CSV table of C-alpha atoms and ligand atoms in Angstrom, one decimal:
chain,number,residue,atom,x,y,z
A,1,UNK,CA,-9.2,0.3,-14.9
A,2,UNK,CA,-9.9,-2.8,-12.3
A,3,UNK,CA,-13.2,-3.1,-11.2
A,4,UNK,CA,-15.1,-4.5,-7.8
A,5,UNK,CA,-15.2,-7.9,-9.7
A,6,UNK,CA,-11.5,-7.7,-10.0
A,7,UNK,CA,-11.1,-7.9,-7.1
A,8,UNK,CA,-13.4,-10.5,-6.2
A,9,UNK,CA,-11.4,-12.7,-8.8
A,10,UNK,CA,-8.0,-12.0,-7.8
A,11,UNK,CA,-9.9,-13.6,-4.4
A,12,UNK,CA,-11.2,-16.5,-6.2
A,13,UNK,CA,-7.6,-17.0,-8.2
A,14,UNK,CA,-5.6,-17.0,-5.2
A,15,UNK,CA,-3.9,-13.6,-6.6
A,16,UNK,CA,-3.2,-11.2,-3.8
A,17,UNK,CA,-3.5,-7.8,-4.7
A,18,UNK,CA,-2.0,-4.5,-3.6
A,19,UNK,CA,-3.1,-1.3,-2.3
A,20,UNK,CA,-1.7,1.6,-1.3
A,21,UNK,CA,-3.0,4.5,0.1
A,22,UNK,CA,-2.2,8.0,-2.2
A,23,UNK,CA,-3.4,11.4,-2.1
A,24,UNK,CA,-2.1,13.2,-4.6
A,25,UNK,CA,-1.7,12.8,-8.4
A,26,UNK,CA,2.2,12.4,-8.5
A,27,UNK,CA,2.4,9.0,-6.5
A,28,UNK,CA,-1.0,8.1,-8.4
A,29,UNK,CA,1.2,8.3,-11.4
A,30,UNK,CA,3.8,6.6,-10.6
A,31,UNK,CA,1.5,3.6,-8.6
A,32,UNK,CA,0.1,4.0,-12.0
A,33,UNK,CA,3.6,2.3,-13.7
A,34,UNK,CA,4.2,0.0,-10.5
A,35,UNK,CA,0.7,-1.8,-11.2
A,36,UNK,CA,-0.9,-1.0,-8.0
A,37,UNK,CA,-3.6,-2.6,-8.5
A,38,UNK,CA,-5.7,-0.7,-5.5
A,39,UNK,CA,-5.6,2.6,-3.9
A,40,UNK,CA,-7.5,3.7,-0.7
A,41,UNK,CA,-7.7,8.1,-0.5
A,42,UNK,CA,-7.4,7.3,3.4
A,43,UNK,CA,-8.1,9.7,6.3
A,44,UNK,CA,-4.7,9.1,6.9
A,45,UNK,CA,-4.3,12.4,4.7
A,46,UNK,CA,-5.3,14.2,8.2
A,47,UNK,CA,-1.8,12.9,9.4
A,48,UNK,CA,0.6,12.5,6.4
A,49,UNK,CA,-0.6,15.8,4.5
A,50,UNK,CA,-2.0,17.9,6.5
A,51,UNK,CA,0.0,17.5,9.8
A,52,UNK,CA,-3.0,16.6,12.6
A,53,UNK,CA,-1.7,13.8,15.2
A,54,UNK,CA,-5.6,11.9,14.5
A,55,UNK,CA,-7.6,11.2,11.2
A,56,UNK,CA,-10.5,13.4,13.2
A,57,UNK,CA,-10.3,17.0,11.6
A,58,UNK,CA,-10.8,15.9,8.3
A,59,UNK,CA,-13.8,16.9,5.8
A,60,UNK,CA,-15.7,15.3,3.6
A,61,UNK,CA,-14.2,18.0,1.0
A,62,UNK,CA,-10.9,17.4,1.6
A,63,UNK,CA,-11.9,13.9,0.7
A,64,UNK,CA,-13.4,15.0,-2.5
A,65,UNK,CA,-10.2,17.4,-3.6
A,66,UNK,CA,-8.0,14.6,-3.0
A,67,UNK,CA,-9.9,11.7,-4.8
A,68,UNK,CA,-10.0,14.2,-7.9
A,69,UNK,CA,-6.7,14.4,-8.0
A,70,UNK,CA,-5.9,11.0,-7.2
A,71,UNK,CA,-8.6,9.7,-10.1
A,72,UNK,CA,-7.4,12.0,-13.2
A,73,UNK,CA,-3.8,10.7,-12.5
A,74,UNK,CA,-4.1,7.0,-12.2
A,75,UNK,CA,-7.1,4.9,-14.7
A,76,UNK,CA,-5.5,1.7,-13.5
A,77,UNK,CA,-6.3,1.2,-9.7
A,78,UNK,CA,-9.3,0.0,-8.0
A,79,UNK,CA,-9.9,3.7,-6.1
A,80,UNK,CA,-11.9,3.6,-2.5
A,81,UNK,CA,-12.1,6.7,-0.3
A,82,UNK,CA,-12.7,7.0,3.2
A,83,UNK,CA,-15.7,8.3,4.7
A,84,UNK,CA,-14.4,10.6,7.1
A,85,UNK,CA,-15.2,11.0,11.0
A,86,UNK,CA,-19.1,12.0,11.6
A,87,UNK,CA,-19.7,11.7,8.0
A,88,UNK,CA,-21.7,8.8,7.9
A,89,UNK,CA,-23.0,9.2,11.6
A,90,UNK,CA,-26.5,9.4,9.7
A,91,UNK,CA,-28.3,7.9,7.0
A,92,UNK,CA,-29.3,10.9,5.0
A,93,UNK,CA,-25.4,11.9,5.8
A,94,UNK,CA,-24.3,9.1,4.9
A,95,UNK,CA,-26.0,8.9,1.3
A,96,UNK,CA,-24.5,12.8,0.9
A,97,UNK,CA,-21.3,12.5,1.4
A,98,UNK,CA,-20.7,9.0,-0.2
A,99,UNK,CA,-21.8,10.5,-3.1
A,100,UNK,CA,-19.8,13.7,-3.3
A,101,UNK,CA,-17.1,11.2,-3.1
A,102,UNK,CA,-18.5,8.7,-5.5
A,103,UNK,CA,-18.7,12.0,-7.9
A,104,UNK,CA,-15.4,12.7,-7.0
A,105,UNK,CA,-14.0,9.5,-9.0
A,106,UNK,CA,-14.2,6.8,-6.2
A,107,UNK,CA,-15.5,3.6,-7.0
A,108,UNK,CA,-16.4,2.8,-3.1
A,109,UNK,CA,-16.3,3.5,0.1
A,110,UNK,CA,-14.7,2.2,3.0
A,111,UNK,CA,-16.5,3.4,6.5
A,112,UNK,CA,-14.8,2.8,10.1
A,113,UNK,CA,-17.1,0.3,12.7
A,114,UNK,CA,-19.2,-3.3,13.1
A,115,UNK,CA,-22.8,-4.7,13.2
A,116,UNK,CA,-23.9,-1.4,14.3
A,117,UNK,CA,-23.4,0.3,10.7
A,118,UNK,CA,-25.8,-2.8,8.9
A,119,UNK,CA,-28.3,-0.3,7.8
A,120,UNK,CA,-26.2,2.4,6.3
A,121,UNK,CA,-24.3,-0.7,4.4
A,122,UNK,CA,-27.8,-1.7,2.9
A,123,UNK,CA,-29.0,1.9,2.4
A,124,UNK,CA,-25.7,3.1,0.6
A,125,UNK,CA,-25.1,-0.5,-1.8
A,126,UNK,CA,-28.3,-0.1,-2.7
A,127,UNK,CA,-28.1,3.5,-3.5
A,128,UNK,CA,-25.0,2.2,-5.9
A,129,UNK,CA,-22.7,2.7,-3.6
A,130,UNK,CA,-20.7,-0.6,-2.5
A,131,UNK,CA,-18.6,-0.3,0.8
A,132,UNK,CA,-15.7,-1.6,2.3
A,133,UNK,CA,-15.9,-2.0,6.0
A,134,UNK,CA,-13.1,-1.1,8.3
A,135,UNK,CA,-13.1,-3.3,11.6
A,136,UNK,CA,-10.5,-3.9,14.1
A,137,UNK,CA,-8.2,-1.1,15.0
A,138,UNK,CA,-10.5,1.9,13.7
A,139,UNK,CA,-8.4,5.0,13.8
A,140,UNK,CA,-11.3,7.4,13.3
A,141,UNK,CA,-12.5,5.7,17.5
A,142,UNK,CA,-8.7,6.1,18.3
A,143,UNK,CA,-10.1,8.0,21.3
A,144,UNK,CA,-12.5,5.1,22.6
A,145,UNK,CA,-9.8,2.6,22.6
A,146,UNK,CA,-7.2,4.8,24.3
A,147,UNK,CA,-4.5,4.7,21.4
A,148,UNK,CA,-3.3,3.0,18.7
A,149,UNK,CA,-3.0,-0.7,19.7
A,150,UNK,CA,-3.4,-4.3,18.7
A,151,UNK,CA,-7.4,-5.3,18.7
A,152,UNK,CA,-8.9,-8.6,19.0
A,153,UNK,CA,-6.5,-9.9,21.2
A,154,UNK,CA,-8.6,-13.0,22.8
A,155,UNK,CA,-10.7,-15.4,21.7
A,156,UNK,CA,-13.6,-13.9,22.5
A,157,UNK,CA,-12.9,-10.5,21.1
A,158,UNK,CA,-12.0,-12.3,17.8
A,159,UNK,CA,-15.1,-14.0,17.5
A,160,UNK,CA,-17.2,-10.6,18.3
A,161,UNK,CA,-15.0,-9.4,14.9
A,162,UNK,CA,-16.3,-12.2,12.9
A,163,UNK,CA,-19.6,-12.0,14.0
A,164,UNK,CA,-19.9,-8.3,12.9
A,165,UNK,CA,-18.2,-8.9,9.7
A,166,UNK,CA,-21.2,-11.7,8.9
A,167,UNK,CA,-24.0,-8.7,10.0
A,168,UNK,CA,-22.3,-6.5,7.9
A,169,UNK,CA,-21.7,-8.8,4.8
A,170,UNK,CA,-25.6,-10.1,5.6
A,171,UNK,CA,-25.8,-6.6,5.4
A,172,UNK,CA,-24.3,-5.9,1.5
A,173,UNK,CA,-20.8,-4.8,2.6
A,174,UNK,CA,-18.4,-5.7,-0.7
A,175,UNK,CA,-14.9,-5.8,1.2
A,176,UNK,CA,-13.7,-6.0,4.6
A,177,UNK,CA,-10.5,-5.1,5.8
A,178,UNK,CA,-8.5,-5.4,8.9
A,179,UNK,CA,-6.4,-3.6,11.0
A,180,UNK,CA,-4.1,-4.0,13.9
A,181,UNK,CA,-5.5,-7.7,14.3
A,182,UNK,CA,-3.7,-11.1,15.3
A,183,UNK,CA,-2.5,-13.0,11.4
A,184,UNK,CA,-4.9,-15.7,12.5
A,185,UNK,CA,-8.2,-13.6,12.3
A,186,UNK,CA,-7.0,-12.2,9.2
A,187,UNK,CA,-6.6,-15.8,7.9
A,188,UNK,CA,-9.9,-16.9,9.4
A,189,UNK,CA,-12.1,-13.7,8.4
A,190,UNK,CA,-10.3,-14.4,4.9
A,191,UNK,CA,-11.1,-17.8,4.8
A,192,UNK,CA,-14.7,-17.0,6.6
A,193,UNK,CA,-16.1,-15.4,3.5
A,194,UNK,CA,-15.2,-17.1,0.2
A,195,UNK,CA,-16.3,-14.5,-2.5
A,196,UNK,CA,-15.4,-11.3,0.1
A,197,UNK,CA,-12.3,-9.7,-0.5
A,198,UNK,CA,-10.6,-9.4,2.6
A,199,UNK,CA,-7.5,-6.5,2.6
A,200,UNK,CA,-5.2,-6.3,5.9
A,201,UNK,CA,-2.8,-4.0,7.7
A,202,UNK,CA,-1.0,-5.5,10.2
A,203,UNK,CA,-3.3,-8.5,9.7
A,204,UNK,CA,-1.0,-10.9,8.6
A,205,UNK,CA,0.0,-12.2,5.1
A,206,UNK,CA,-3.3,-14.7,4.3
A,207,UNK,CA,-5.6,-12.1,3.8
A,208,UNK,CA,-6.9,-11.6,0.0
A,209,UNK,CA,-4.9,-7.9,-0.5
A,210,UNK,CA,-2.5,-5.6,1.9
A,211,UNK,CA,-2.6,-1.9,2.0
A,212,UNK,CA,-0.2,0.5,3.9
A,213,UNK,CA,0.3,3.7,3.9
A,214,UNK,CA,2.5,5.2,1.1
A,215,UNK,CA,4.4,7.1,3.2
A,216,UNK,CA,5.2,4.9,5.6
A,217,UNK,CA,6.9,2.2,3.1
A,218,UNK,CA,8.8,5.0,1.2
A,219,UNK,CA,10.5,6.3,4.5
A,220,UNK,CA,8.8,9.4,4.7
A,221,UNK,CA,7.3,8.7,8.4
A,222,UNK,CA,9.4,10.0,10.9
A,223,UNK,CA,9.6,8.6,14.6
A,224,UNK,CA,8.2,5.5,15.4
A,225,UNK,CA,6.3,2.9,12.7
A,226,UNK,CA,4.4,-0.1,13.5
A,227,UNK,CA,5.3,-2.8,13.1
A,228,UNK,CA,2.9,-3.9,10.4
A,229,UNK,CA,4.8,-1.2,8.4
A,230,UNK,CA,7.7,-2.4,6.4
A,231,UNK,CA,10.5,0.4,4.1
A,232,UNK,CA,10.5,-0.6,0.6
A,233,UNK,CA,12.4,1.9,0.3
A,234,UNK,CA,15.6,1.0,2.2
A,235,UNK,CA,14.8,-2.2,0.2
A,236,UNK,CA,15.9,-0.9,-3.0
A,237,UNK,CA,18.7,1.8,-3.0
A,238,UNK,CA,20.2,0.3,0.9
A,239,UNK,CA,18.7,3.6,1.5
A,240,UNK,CA,16.0,6.1,1.6
A,241,UNK,CA,16.2,7.2,-1.2
A,242,UNK,CA,14.1,10.3,-1.3
A,243,UNK,CA,15.5,10.9,2.5
A,244,UNK,CA,18.9,11.2,0.6
A,245,UNK,CA,17.8,13.2,-2.3
A,246,UNK,CA,16.2,16.0,0.4
A,247,UNK,CA,20.5,15.8,2.2
A,248,UNK,CA,21.8,16.1,-1.2
A,249,UNK,CA,19.9,19.2,-2.2
A,250,UNK,CA,20.6,20.8,0.8
A,251,UNK,CA,23.9,20.2,0.7
A,252,UNK,CA,24.6,21.5,-2.8
A,253,UNK,CA,22.7,24.8,-2.1
A,254,UNK,CA,24.8,25.0,0.7
A,255,UNK,CA,28.2,24.2,-1.4
A,256,UNK,CA,26.4,26.3,-4.1
A,257,UNK,CA,27.3,23.3,-6.8
A,258,UNK,CA,23.5,23.9,-7.5
A,259,UNK,CA,22.2,25.5,-9.1
A,260,UNK,CA,24.9,24.6,-11.8
A,261,UNK,CA,25.5,25.4,-15.4
A,262,UNK,CA,22.8,23.7,-17.1
A,263,UNK,CA,20.8,23.9,-15.0
A,264,UNK,CA,21.0,28.0,-15.2
A,265,UNK,CA,19.8,30.6,-18.1
A,266,UNK,CA,23.2,32.3,-19.1
A,267,UNK,CA,21.7,35.5,-21.0
A,268,UNK,CA,24.0,38.6,-21.6
A,269,UNK,CA,22.2,41.4,-20.6
B,1,KIV,O1,-6.6,6.1,6.2
B,1,KIV,C1,-6.0,5.6,6.2
B,1,KIV,O2,-5.2,5.6,5.8
B,1,KIV,C2,-6.7,3.5,5.9
B,1,KIV,C3,-5.7,3.2,6.0
B,1,KIV,C4,-4.9,2.8,7.8
B,1,KIV,C5,-6.1,1.5,5.8
B,1,KIV,O3,-7.7,3.5,6.8
């Protein structure tokens, strides 16, 4: 099983590492076969699994349930789990909820925010919970931002984010995750902290690791995709293989070519 130290070593060696979101055992098994380095049980499951339009309704119980499912099926990847909206607003909540997801199989928790969470980071780390800090576009604050938009677009805002990173790393943050920020800032953060793995999503290709929401990268997201998403399924099959399978099934049911004899129990009764 890949550990936090392995990710640090990957960074030291200049070996980039892969991370995908995952919420269920079937996908987790496929990711194990594909040797994906790290899995994020993201609170994006509020959208991808539960059909909400933000991550805000997700509960700690949801995160525990999905973490357990993924961990059972994947013994290879380093597993991080999001603490959902408002579940780490006080230190006792942060401890109780981190305990729940760590006991479910996470190796690290991820929380969203800046320097104001330094005390939370220290408290969690001292209690045996490694912390990944998510900065830049932090979806739990979508209503503060007024939408999902590029963050840290000016030198001043980039410097503010760098300052936040310094405070959080000093407090004990073990991984930084940057979402939807200029590529130059992604590189600056990765270079500023030589011992801290930096994961990017829409942060350019000079961070140490990359993460994508799995539904986005296999063509299961309808509507407008963020600029930073690439549909890898298209490249594998010339089209979205999963979508094609759904279409073929629909067609086969309609024209009665499915189920065929080989799918049918022919018993004389
Ligand atoms: O919840 C999630 O999937 C995330 C990624 C977008 C990084 O936080």
